Short mmCIF file of N, CA, C and O in Angstrom, two decimals:
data_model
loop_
_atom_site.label_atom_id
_atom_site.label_comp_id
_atom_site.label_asym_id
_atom_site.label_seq_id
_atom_site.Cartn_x
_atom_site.Cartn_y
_atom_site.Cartn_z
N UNK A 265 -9.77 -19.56 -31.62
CA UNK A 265 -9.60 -19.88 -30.21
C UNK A 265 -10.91 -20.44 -29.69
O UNK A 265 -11.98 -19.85 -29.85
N UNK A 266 -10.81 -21.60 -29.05
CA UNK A 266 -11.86 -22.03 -27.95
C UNK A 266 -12.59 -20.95 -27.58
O UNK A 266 -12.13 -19.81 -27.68
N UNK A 267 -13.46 -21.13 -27.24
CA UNK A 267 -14.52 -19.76 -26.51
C UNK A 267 -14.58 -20.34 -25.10
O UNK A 267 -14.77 -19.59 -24.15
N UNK A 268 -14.40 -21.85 -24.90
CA UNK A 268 -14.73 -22.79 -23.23
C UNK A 268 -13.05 -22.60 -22.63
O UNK A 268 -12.68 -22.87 -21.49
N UNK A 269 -12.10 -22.00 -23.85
CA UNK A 269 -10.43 -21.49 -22.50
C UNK A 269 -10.58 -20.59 -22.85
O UNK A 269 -9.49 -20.02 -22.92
N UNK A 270 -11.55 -19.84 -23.24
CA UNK A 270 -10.85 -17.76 -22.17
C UNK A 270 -11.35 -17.44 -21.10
O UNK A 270 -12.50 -17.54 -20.67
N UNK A 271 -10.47 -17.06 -20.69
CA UNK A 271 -10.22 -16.43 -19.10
C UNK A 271 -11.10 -15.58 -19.32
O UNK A 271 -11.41 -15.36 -20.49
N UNK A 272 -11.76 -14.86 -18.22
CA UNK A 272 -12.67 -13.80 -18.13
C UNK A 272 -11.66 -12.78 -17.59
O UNK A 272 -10.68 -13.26 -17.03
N UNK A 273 -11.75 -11.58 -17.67
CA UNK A 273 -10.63 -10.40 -17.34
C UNK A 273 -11.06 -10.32 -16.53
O UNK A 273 -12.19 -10.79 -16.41
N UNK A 274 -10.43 -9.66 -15.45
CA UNK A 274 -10.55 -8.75 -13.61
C UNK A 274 -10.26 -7.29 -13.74
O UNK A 274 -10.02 -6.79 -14.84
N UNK A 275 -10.28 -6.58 -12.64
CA UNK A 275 -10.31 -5.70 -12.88
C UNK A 275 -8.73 -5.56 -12.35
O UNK A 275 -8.10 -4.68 -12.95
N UNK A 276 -7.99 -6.30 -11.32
CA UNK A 276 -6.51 -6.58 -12.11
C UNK A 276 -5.85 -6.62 -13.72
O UNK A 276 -4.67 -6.31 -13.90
N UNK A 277 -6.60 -6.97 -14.69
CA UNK A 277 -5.87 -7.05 -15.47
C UNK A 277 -5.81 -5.29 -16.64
O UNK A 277 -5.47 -5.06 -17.80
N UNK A 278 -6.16 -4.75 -15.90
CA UNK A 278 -6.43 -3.40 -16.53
C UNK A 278 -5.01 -3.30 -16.91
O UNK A 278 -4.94 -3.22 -18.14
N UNK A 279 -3.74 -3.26 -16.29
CA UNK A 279 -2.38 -2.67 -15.98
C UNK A 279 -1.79 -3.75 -17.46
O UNK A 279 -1.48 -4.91 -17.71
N UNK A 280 -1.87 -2.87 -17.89
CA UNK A 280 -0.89 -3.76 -19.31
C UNK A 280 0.42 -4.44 -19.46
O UNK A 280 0.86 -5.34 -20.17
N UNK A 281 1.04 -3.38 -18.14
CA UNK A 281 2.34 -3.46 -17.73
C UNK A 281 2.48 -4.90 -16.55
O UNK A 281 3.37 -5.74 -16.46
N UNK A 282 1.48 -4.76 -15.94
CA UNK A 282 1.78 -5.98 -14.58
C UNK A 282 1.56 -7.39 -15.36
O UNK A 282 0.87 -7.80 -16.29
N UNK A 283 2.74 -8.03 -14.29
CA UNK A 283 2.90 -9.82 -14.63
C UNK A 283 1.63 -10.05 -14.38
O UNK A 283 0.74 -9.36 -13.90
N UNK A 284 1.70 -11.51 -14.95
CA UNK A 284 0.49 -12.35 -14.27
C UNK A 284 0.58 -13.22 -12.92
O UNK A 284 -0.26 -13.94 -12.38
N UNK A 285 2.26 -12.82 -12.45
CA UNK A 285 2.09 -13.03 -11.36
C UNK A 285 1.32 -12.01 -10.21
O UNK A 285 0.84 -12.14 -9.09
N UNK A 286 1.46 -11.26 -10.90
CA UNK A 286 0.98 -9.85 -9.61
C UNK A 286 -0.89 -9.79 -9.87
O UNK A 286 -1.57 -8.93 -9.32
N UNK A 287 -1.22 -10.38 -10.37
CA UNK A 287 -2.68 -10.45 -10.25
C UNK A 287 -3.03 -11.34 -9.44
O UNK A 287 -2.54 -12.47 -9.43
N UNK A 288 -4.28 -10.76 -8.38
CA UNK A 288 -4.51 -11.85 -7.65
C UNK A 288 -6.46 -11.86 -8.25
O UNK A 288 -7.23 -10.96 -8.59
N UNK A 289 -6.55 -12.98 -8.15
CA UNK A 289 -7.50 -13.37 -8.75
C UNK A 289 -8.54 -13.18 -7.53
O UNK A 289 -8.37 -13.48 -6.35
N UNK A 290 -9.77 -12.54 -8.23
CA UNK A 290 -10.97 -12.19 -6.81
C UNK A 290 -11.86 -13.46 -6.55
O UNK A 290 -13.03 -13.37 -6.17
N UNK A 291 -11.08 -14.85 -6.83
CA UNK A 291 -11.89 -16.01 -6.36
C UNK A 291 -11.01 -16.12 -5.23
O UNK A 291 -11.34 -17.02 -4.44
N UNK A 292 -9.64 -15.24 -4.83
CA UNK A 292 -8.69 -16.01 -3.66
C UNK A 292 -9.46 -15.59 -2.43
O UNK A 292 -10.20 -14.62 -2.21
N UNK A 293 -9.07 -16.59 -1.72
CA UNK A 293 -10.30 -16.27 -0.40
C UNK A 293 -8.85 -16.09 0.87
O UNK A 293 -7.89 -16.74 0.44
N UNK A 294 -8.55 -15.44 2.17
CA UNK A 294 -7.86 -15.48 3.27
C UNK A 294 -8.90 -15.41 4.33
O UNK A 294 -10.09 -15.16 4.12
N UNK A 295 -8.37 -15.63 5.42
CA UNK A 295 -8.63 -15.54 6.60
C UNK A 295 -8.34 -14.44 7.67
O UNK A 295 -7.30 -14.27 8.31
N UNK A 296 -9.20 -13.91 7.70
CA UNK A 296 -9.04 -12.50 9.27
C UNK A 296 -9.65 -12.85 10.40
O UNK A 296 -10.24 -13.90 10.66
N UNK A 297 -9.44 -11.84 11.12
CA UNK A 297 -9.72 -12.21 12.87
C UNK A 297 -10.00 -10.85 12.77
O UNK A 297 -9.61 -10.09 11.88
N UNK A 298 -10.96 -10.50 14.08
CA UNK A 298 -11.67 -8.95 14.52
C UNK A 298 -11.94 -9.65 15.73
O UNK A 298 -12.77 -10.48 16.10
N UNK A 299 -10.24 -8.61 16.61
CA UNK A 299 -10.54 -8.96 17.93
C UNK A 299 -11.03 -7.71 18.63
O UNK A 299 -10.84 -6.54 18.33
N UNK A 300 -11.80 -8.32 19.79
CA UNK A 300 -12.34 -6.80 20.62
C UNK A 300 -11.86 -6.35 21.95
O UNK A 300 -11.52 -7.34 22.59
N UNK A 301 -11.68 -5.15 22.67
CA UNK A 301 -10.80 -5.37 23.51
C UNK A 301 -11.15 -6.14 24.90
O UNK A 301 -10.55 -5.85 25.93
N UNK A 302 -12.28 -7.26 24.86
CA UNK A 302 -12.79 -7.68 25.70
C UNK A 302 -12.48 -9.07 25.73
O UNK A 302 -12.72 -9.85 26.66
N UNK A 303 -11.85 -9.34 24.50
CA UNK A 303 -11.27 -10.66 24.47
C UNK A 303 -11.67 -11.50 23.23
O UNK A 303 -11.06 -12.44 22.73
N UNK A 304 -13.21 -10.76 22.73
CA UNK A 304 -13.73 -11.80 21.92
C UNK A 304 -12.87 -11.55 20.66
O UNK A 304 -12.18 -10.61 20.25
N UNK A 305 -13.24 -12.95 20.16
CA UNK A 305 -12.85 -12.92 18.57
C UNK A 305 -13.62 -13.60 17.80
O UNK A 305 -14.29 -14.60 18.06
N UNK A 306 -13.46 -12.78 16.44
CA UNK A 306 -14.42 -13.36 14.76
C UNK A 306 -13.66 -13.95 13.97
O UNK A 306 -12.69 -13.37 13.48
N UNK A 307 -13.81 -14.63 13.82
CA UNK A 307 -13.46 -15.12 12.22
C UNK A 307 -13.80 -14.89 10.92
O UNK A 307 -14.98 -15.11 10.63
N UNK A 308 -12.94 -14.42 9.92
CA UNK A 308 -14.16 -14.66 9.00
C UNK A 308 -13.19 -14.93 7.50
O UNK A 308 -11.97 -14.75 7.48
N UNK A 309 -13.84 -15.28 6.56
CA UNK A 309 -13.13 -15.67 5.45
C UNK A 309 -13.55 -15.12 4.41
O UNK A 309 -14.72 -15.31 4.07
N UNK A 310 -12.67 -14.27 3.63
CA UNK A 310 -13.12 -12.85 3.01
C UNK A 310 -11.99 -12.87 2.24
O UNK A 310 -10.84 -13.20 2.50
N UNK A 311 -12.85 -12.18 0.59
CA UNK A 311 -12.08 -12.32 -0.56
C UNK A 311 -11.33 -10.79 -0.27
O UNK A 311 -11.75 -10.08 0.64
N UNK A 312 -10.27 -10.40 -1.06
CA UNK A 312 -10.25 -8.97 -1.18
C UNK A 312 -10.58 -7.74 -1.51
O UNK A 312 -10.42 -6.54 -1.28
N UNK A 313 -11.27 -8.74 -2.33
CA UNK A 313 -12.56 -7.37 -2.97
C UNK A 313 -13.73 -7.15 -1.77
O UNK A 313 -14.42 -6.13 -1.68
N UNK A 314 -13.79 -8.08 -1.04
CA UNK A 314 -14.73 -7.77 0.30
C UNK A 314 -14.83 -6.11 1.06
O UNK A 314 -13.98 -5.98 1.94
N UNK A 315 -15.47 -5.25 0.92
CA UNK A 315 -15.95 -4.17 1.41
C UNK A 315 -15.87 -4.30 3.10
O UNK A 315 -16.20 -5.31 3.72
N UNK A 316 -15.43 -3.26 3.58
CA UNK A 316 -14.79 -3.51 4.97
C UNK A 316 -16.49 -3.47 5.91
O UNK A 316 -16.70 -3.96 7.02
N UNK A 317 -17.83 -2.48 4.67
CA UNK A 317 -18.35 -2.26 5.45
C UNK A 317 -19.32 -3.86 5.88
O UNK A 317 -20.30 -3.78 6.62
N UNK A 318 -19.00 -4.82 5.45
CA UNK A 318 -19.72 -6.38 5.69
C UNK A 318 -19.38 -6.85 6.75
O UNK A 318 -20.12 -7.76 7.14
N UNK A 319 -18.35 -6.55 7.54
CA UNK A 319 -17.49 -6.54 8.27
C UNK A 319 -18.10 -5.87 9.57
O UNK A 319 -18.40 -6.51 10.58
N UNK A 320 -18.24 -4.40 9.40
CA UNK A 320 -18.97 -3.45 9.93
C UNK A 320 -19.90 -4.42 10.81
O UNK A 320 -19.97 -4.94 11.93
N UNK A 321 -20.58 -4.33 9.58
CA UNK A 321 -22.16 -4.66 10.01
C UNK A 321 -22.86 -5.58 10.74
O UNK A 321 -23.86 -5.50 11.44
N UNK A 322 -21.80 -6.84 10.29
CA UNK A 322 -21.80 -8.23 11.27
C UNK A 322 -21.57 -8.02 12.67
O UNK A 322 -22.36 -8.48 13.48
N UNK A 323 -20.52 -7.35 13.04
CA UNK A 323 -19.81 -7.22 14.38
C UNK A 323 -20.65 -6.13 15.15
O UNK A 323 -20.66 -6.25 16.38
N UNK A 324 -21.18 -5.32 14.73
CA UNK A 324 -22.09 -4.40 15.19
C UNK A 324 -23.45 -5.15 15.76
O UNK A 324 -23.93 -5.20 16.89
N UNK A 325 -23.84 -5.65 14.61
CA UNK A 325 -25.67 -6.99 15.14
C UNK A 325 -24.62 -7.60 16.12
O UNK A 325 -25.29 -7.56 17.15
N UNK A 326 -23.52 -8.08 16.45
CA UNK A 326 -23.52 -9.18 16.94
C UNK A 326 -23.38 -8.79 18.91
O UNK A 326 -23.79 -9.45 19.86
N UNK A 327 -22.39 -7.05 18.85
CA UNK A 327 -22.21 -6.91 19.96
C UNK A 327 -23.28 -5.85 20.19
O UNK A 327 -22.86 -5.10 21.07
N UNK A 328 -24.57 -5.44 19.73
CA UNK A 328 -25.22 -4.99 19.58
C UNK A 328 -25.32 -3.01 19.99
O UNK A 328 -25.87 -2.30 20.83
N UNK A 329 -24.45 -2.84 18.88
CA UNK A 329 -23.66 -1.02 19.54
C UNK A 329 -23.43 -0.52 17.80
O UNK A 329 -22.69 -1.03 16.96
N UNK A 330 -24.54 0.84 17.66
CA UNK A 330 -24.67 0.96 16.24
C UNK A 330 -23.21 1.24 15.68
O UNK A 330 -22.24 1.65 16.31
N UNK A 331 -23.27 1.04 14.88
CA UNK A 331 -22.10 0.88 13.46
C UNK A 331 -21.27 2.13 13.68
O UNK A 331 -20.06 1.95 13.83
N UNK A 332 -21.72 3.30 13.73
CA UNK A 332 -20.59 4.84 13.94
C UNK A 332 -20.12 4.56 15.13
O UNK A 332 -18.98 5.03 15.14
N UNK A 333 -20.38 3.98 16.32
CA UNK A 333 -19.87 3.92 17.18
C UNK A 333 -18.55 3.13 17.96
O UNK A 333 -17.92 3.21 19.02
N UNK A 334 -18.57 2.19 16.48
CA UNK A 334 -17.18 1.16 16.43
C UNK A 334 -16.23 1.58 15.96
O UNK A 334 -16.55 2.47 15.18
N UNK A 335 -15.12 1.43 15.99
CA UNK A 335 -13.73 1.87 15.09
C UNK A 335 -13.07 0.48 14.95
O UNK A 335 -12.85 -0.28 15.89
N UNK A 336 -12.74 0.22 13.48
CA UNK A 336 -11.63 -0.83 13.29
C UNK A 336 -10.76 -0.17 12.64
O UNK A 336 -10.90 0.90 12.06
N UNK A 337 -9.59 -0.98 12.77
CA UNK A 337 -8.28 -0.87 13.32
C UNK A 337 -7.25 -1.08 12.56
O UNK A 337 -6.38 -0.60 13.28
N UNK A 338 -6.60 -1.53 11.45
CA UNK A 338 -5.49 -2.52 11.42
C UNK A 338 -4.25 -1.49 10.61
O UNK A 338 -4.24 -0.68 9.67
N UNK A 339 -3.14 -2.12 11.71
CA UNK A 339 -1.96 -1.60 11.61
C UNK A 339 -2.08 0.06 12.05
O UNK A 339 -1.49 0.75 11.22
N UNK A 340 -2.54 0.66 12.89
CA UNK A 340 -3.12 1.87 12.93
C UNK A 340 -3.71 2.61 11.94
O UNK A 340 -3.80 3.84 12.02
N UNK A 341 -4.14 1.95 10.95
CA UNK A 341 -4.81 2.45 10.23
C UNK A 341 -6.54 2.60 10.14
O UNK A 341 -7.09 1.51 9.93
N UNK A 342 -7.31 3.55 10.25
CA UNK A 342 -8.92 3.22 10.93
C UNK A 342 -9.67 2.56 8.95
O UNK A 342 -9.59 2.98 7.80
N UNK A 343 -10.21 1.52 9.55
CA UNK A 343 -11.10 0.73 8.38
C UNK A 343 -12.46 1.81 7.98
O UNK A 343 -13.22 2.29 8.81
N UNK A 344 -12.50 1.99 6.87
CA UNK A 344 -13.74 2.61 6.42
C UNK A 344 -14.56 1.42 5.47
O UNK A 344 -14.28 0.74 4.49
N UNK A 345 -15.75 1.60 6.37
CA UNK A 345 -16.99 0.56 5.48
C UNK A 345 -16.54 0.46 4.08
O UNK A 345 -16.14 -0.61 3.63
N UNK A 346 -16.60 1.80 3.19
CA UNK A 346 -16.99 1.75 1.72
C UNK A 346 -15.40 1.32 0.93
O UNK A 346 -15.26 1.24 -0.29
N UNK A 347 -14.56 1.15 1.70
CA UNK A 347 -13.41 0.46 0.85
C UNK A 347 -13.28 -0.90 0.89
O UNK A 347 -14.16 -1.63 1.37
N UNK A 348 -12.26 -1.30 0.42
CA UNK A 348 -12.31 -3.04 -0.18
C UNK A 348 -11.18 -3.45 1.07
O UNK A 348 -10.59 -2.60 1.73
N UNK A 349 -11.06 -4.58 1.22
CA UNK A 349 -10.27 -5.21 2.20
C UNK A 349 -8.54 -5.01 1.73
O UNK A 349 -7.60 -4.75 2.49
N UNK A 350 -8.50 -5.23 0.15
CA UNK A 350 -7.25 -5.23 -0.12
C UNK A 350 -6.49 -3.87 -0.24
O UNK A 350 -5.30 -3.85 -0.55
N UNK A 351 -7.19 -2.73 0.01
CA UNK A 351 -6.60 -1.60 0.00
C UNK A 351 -5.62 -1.27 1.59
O UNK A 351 -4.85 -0.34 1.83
N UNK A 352 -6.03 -2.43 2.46
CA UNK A 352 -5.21 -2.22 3.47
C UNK A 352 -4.22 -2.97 3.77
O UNK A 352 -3.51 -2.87 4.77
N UNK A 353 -4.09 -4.31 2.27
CA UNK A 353 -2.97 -5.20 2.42
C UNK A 353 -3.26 -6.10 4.10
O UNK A 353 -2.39 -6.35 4.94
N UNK A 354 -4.43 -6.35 4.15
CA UNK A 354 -4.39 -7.55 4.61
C UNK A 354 -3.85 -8.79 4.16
O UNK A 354 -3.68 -8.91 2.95
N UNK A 355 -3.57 -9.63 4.83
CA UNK A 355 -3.59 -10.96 4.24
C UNK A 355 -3.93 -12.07 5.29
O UNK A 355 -4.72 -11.94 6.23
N UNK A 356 -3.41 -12.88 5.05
CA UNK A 356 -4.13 -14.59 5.86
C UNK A 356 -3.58 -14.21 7.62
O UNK A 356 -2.51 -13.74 8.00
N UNK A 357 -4.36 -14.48 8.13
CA UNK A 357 -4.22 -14.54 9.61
C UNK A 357 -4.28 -13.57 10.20
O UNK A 357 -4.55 -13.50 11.40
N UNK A 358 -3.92 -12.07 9.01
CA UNK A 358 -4.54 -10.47 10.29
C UNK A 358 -5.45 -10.38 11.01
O UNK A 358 -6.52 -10.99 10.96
N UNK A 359 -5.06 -9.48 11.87
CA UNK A 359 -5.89 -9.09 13.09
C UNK A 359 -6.84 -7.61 12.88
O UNK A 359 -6.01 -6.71 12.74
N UNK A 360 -7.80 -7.21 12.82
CA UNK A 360 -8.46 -6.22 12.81
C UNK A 360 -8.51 -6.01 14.52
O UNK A 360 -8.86 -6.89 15.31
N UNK A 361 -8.11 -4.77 14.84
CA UNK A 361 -8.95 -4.33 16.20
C UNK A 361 -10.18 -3.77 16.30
O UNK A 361 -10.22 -2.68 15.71
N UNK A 362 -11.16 -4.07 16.81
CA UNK A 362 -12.23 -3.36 17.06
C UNK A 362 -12.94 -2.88 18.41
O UNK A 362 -13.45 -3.75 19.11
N UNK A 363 -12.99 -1.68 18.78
CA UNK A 363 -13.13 -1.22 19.87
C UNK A 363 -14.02 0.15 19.66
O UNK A 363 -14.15 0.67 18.56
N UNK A 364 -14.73 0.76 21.11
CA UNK A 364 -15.98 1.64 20.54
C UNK A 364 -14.95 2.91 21.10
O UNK A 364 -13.96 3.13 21.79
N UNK A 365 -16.13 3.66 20.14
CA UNK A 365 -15.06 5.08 20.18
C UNK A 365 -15.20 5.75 21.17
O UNK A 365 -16.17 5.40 21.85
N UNK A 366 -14.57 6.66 21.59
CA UNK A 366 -14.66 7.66 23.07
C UNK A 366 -15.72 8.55 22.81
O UNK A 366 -16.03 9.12 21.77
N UNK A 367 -16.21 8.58 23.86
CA UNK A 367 -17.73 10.17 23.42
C UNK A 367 -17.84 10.30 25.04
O UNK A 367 -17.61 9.47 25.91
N UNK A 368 -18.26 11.63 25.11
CA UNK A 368 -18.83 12.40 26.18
C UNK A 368 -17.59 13.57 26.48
O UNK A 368 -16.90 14.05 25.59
N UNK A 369 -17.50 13.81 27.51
CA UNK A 369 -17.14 15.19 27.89
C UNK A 369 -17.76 16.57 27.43
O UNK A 369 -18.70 16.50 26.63
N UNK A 370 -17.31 17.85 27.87
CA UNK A 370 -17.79 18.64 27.31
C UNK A 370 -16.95 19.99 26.48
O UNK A 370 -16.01 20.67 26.89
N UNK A 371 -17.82 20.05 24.94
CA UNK A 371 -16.83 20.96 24.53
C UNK A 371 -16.67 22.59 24.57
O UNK A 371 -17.56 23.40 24.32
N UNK A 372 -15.39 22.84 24.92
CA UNK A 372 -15.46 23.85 24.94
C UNK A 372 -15.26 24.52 26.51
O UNK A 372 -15.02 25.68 26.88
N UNK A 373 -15.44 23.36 27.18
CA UNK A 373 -15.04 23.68 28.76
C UNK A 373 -13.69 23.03 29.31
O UNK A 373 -13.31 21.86 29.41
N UNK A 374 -13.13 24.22 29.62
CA UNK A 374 -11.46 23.88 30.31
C UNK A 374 -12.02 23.83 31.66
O UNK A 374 -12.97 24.39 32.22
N UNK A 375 -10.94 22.79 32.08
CA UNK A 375 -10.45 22.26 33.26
C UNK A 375 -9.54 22.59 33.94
O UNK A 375 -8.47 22.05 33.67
N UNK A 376 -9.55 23.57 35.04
CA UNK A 376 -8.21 23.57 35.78
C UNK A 376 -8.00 22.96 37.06
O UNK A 376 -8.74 23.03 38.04
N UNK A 377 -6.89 22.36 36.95
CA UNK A 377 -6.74 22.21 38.25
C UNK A 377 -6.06 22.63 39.23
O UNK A 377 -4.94 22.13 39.12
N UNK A 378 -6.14 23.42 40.30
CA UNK A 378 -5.48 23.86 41.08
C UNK A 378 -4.55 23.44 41.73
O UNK A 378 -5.12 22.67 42.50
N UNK A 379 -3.31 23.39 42.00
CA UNK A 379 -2.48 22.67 43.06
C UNK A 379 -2.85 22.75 44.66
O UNK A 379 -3.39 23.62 45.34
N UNK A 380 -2.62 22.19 44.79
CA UNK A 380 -3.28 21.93 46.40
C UNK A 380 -2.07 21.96 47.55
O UNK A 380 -1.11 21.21 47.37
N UNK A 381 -2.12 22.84 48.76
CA UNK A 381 -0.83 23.34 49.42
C UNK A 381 -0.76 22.32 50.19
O UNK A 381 -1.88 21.92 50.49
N UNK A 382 0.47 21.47 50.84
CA UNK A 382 0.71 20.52 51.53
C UNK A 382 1.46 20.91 52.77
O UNK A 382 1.79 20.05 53.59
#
């Protein structure tokens, strides 16, 4: 065999059992959006092996509000930095939400409210 036609393996091709249709090759590139609830939107063009936390990190420098303090979003599902994009079955044209998380109040203190006589 040629040594200049073999394919290099992926880490798709582990599954002995799967077609070669069901491999997607980590040169395929799609398109996402990370909208915020202020209106803005990102673009960005990201393989699936892409780590959600690149993602993170961009949108954080950009609206300038550290990284724990964001939550993304998609399909109600919350994005964690250290996983890959394709574990959430994105594909071309999704939407990520990104919005900052709730903080303050105090814990451990109830609230009552009294009814008030009319």
């Amino acid at each position: 065999m040629n040594p200049n036609t073999m394919s290099t393996p992926s880490v798709a091709d582990d599954d002995d059992d799967a077609d070669d249709d069901d491999v997607v090759p980590q040169t395929q590139t799609f398109h996402v959006t990370v909208a915020a609830q202020d209106g803005n939107q990102w673009y960005f063009k990201v393989k699936p092996s892409t780590v959600v936390g690149r993602l993170t990190r961009y949108i954080s420098e950009i609206v300038d509000v550290d990284r724990g303090k964001l939550l993304f979003v998609f399909d109600g599902t919350e994005l964690l930095d250290h996983n890959p994009i394709h574990m959430y079955g994105l594909d071309e044209l999704d939407v990520i939400d990104v919005c900052v998380r709730g903080t303050g109040g105090i814990v451990g203190k109830e609230t009552v409210v009294e009814p008030t006589e009319s």
